[in-house]
mmCIF file of C-alpha atoms in Angstrom:
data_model
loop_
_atom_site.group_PDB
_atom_site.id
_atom_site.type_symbol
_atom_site.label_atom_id
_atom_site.label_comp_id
_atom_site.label_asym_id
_atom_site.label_seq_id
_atom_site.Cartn_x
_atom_site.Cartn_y
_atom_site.Cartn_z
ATOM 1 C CA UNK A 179 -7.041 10.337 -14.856
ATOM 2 C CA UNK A 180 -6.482 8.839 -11.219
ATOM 3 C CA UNK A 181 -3.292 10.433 -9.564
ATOM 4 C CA UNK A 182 -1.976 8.432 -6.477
ATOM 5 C CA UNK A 183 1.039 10.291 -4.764
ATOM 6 C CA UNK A 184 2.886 8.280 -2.058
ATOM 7 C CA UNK A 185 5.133 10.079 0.889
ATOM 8 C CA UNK A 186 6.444 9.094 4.407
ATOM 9 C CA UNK A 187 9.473 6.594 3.583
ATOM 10 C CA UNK A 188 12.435 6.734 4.830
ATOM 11 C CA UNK A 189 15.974 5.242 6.069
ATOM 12 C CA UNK A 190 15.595 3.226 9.284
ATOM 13 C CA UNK A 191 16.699 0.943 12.226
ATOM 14 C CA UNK A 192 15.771 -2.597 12.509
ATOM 15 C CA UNK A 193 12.877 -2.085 15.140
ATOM 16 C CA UNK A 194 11.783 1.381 13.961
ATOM 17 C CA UNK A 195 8.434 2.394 12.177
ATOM 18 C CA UNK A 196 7.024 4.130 9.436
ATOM 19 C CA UNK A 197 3.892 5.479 8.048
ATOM 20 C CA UNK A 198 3.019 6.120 4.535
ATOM 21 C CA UNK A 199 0.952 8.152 3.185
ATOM 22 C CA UNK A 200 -0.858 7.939 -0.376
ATOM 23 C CA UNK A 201 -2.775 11.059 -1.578
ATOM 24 C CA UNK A 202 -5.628 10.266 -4.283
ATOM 25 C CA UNK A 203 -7.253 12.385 -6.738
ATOM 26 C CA UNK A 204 -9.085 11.609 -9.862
ATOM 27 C CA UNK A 205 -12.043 9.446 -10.793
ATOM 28 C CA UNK A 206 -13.434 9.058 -7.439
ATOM 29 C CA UNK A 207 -10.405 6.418 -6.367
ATOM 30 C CA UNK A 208 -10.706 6.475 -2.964
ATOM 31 C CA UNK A 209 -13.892 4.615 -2.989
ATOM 32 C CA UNK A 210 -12.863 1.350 -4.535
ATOM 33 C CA UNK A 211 -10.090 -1.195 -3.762
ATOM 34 C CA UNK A 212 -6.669 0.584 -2.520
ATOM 35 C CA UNK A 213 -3.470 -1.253 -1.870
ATOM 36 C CA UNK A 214 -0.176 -1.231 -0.687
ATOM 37 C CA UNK A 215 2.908 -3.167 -2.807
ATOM 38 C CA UNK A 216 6.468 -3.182 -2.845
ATOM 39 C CA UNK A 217 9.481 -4.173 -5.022
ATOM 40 C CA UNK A 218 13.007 -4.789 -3.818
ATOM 41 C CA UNK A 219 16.306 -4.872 -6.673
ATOM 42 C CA UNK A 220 15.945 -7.968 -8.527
ATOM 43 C CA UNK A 221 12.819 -9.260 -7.411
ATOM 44 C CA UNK A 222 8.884 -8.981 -9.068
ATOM 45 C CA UNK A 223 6.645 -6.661 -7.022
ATOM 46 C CA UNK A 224 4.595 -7.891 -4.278
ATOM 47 C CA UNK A 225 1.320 -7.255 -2.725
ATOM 48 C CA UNK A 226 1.632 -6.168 1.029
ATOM 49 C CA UNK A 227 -1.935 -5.115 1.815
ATOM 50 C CA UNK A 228 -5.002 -4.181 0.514
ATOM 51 C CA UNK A 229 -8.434 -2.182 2.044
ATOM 52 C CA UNK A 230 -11.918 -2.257 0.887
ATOM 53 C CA UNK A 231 -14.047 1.250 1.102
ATOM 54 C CA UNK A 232 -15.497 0.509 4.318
ATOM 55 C CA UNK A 233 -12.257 -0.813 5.875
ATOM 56 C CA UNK A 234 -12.538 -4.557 4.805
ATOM 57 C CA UNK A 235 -8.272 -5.269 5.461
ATOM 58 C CA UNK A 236 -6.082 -8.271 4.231
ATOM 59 C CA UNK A 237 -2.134 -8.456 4.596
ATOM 60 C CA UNK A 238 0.577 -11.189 3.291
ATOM 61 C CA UNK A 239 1.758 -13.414 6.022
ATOM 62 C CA UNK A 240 5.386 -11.471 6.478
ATOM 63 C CA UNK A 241 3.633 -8.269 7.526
ATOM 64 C CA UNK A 242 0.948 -9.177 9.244
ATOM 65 C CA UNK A 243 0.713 -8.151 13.245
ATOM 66 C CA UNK A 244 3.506 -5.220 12.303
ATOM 67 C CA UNK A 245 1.857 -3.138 9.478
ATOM 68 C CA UNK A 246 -1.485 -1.429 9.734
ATOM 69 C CA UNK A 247 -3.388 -0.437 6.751
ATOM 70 C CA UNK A 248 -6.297 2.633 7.027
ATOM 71 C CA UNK A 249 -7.857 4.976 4.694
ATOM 72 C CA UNK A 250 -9.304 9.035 5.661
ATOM 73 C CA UNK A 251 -12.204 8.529 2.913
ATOM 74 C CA UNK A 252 -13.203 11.952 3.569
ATOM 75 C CA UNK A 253 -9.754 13.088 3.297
ATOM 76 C CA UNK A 254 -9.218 10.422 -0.045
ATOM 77 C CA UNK A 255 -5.896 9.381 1.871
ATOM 78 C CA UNK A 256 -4.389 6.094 1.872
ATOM 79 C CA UNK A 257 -2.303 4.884 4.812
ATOM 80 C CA UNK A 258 0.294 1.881 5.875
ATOM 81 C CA UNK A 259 1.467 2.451 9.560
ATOM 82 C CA UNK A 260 4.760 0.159 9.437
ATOM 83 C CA UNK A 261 5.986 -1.339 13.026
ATOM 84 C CA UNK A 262 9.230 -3.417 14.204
ATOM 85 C CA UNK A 263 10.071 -3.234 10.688
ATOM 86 C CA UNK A 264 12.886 -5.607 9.472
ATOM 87 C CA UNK A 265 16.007 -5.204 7.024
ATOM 88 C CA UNK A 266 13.715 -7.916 4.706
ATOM 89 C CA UNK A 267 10.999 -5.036 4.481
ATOM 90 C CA UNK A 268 13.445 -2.807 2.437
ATOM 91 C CA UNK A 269 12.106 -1.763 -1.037
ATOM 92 C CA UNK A 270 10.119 0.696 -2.888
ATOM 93 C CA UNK A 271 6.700 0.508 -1.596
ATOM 94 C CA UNK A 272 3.816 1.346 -4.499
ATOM 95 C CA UNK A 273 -0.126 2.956 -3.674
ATOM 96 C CA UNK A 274 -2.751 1.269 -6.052
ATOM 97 C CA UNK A 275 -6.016 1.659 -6.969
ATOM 98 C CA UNK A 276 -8.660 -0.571 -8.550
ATOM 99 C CA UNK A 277 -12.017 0.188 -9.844
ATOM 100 C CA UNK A 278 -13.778 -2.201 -8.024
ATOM 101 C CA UNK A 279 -15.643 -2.082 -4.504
ATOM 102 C CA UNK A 280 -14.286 -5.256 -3.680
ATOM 103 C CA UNK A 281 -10.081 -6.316 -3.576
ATOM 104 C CA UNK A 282 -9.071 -8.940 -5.465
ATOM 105 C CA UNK A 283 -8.114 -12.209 -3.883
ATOM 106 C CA UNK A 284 -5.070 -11.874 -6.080
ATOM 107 C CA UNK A 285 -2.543 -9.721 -5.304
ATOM 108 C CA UNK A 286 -1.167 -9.149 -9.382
ATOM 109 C CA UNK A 287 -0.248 -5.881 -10.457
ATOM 110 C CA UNK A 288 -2.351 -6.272 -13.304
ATOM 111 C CA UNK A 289 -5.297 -6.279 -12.036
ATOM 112 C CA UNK A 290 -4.487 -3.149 -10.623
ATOM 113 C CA UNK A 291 -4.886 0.117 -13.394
ATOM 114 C CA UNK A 292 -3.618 2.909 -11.418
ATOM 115 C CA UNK A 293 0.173 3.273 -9.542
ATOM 116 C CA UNK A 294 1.983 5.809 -7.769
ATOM 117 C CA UNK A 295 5.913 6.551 -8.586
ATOM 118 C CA UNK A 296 6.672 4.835 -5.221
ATOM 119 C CA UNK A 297 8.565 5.740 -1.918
ATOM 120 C CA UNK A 298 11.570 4.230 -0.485
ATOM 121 C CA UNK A 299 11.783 2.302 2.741
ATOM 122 C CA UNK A 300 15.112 1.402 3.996
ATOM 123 C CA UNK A 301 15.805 -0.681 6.777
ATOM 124 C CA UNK A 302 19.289 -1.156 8.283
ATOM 125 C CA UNK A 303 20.136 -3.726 11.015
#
């Protein structure tokens, strides 16, 4: 069974940054389609960004130019470096992992099989 194990959030000023870090294992997970979501109180998770095997990127609109995502391949780590993050960025933010070398163009959580138990991010302003 894949295993995806997220780490790195935290409590933090507006301004501030984060990185995440999402530790695969399993059925070879770290070379298909990888992604970052999140999910704040009362509202449906999200897609943030997602990463291809050999580093194709895409990110939603509200992160993009502040949040980085990377993979260690060799390492099967998943990464989201999080800059000038805002209040509006607070949630829990979910690893996941399709089998498929391409990402989908859409970002449903049901077209993703395999989550992590998530990792808080809380931004105060």
């Amino acid at each position: 069974q894949v295993q995806l194990v997220e780490s790195g959030g935290d409590s933090v000023q507006s301004g501030g940054s984060l990185r995440l870090s999402c530790r695969t294992s399993g059925y070879n997970p770290v070379g298909y389609c990888l992604a970052w979501f999140r999910q704040a109180p009362g509202k449906e998770r999200e897609g943030v960004a997602s990463i291809e095997k050999l580093g194709d990127t895409r990110y939603v609109d509200s992160v993009q130019g502040r949040f980085t995502i990377s993979r260690d391949n060799s390492k099967d780590i998943l990464y989201l470096q999080m800059d000038d993050l805002k209040p509006e960025d607070t949630a829990m933010y979910y690893c996941a992992h399709r089998s498929s070398f391409r990402c989908p163009l859409i970002w449903a959580a049901s077209y993703f099989s395999d989550w992590g138990q998530g990792t808080q991010v809380t931004v105060s302003s």
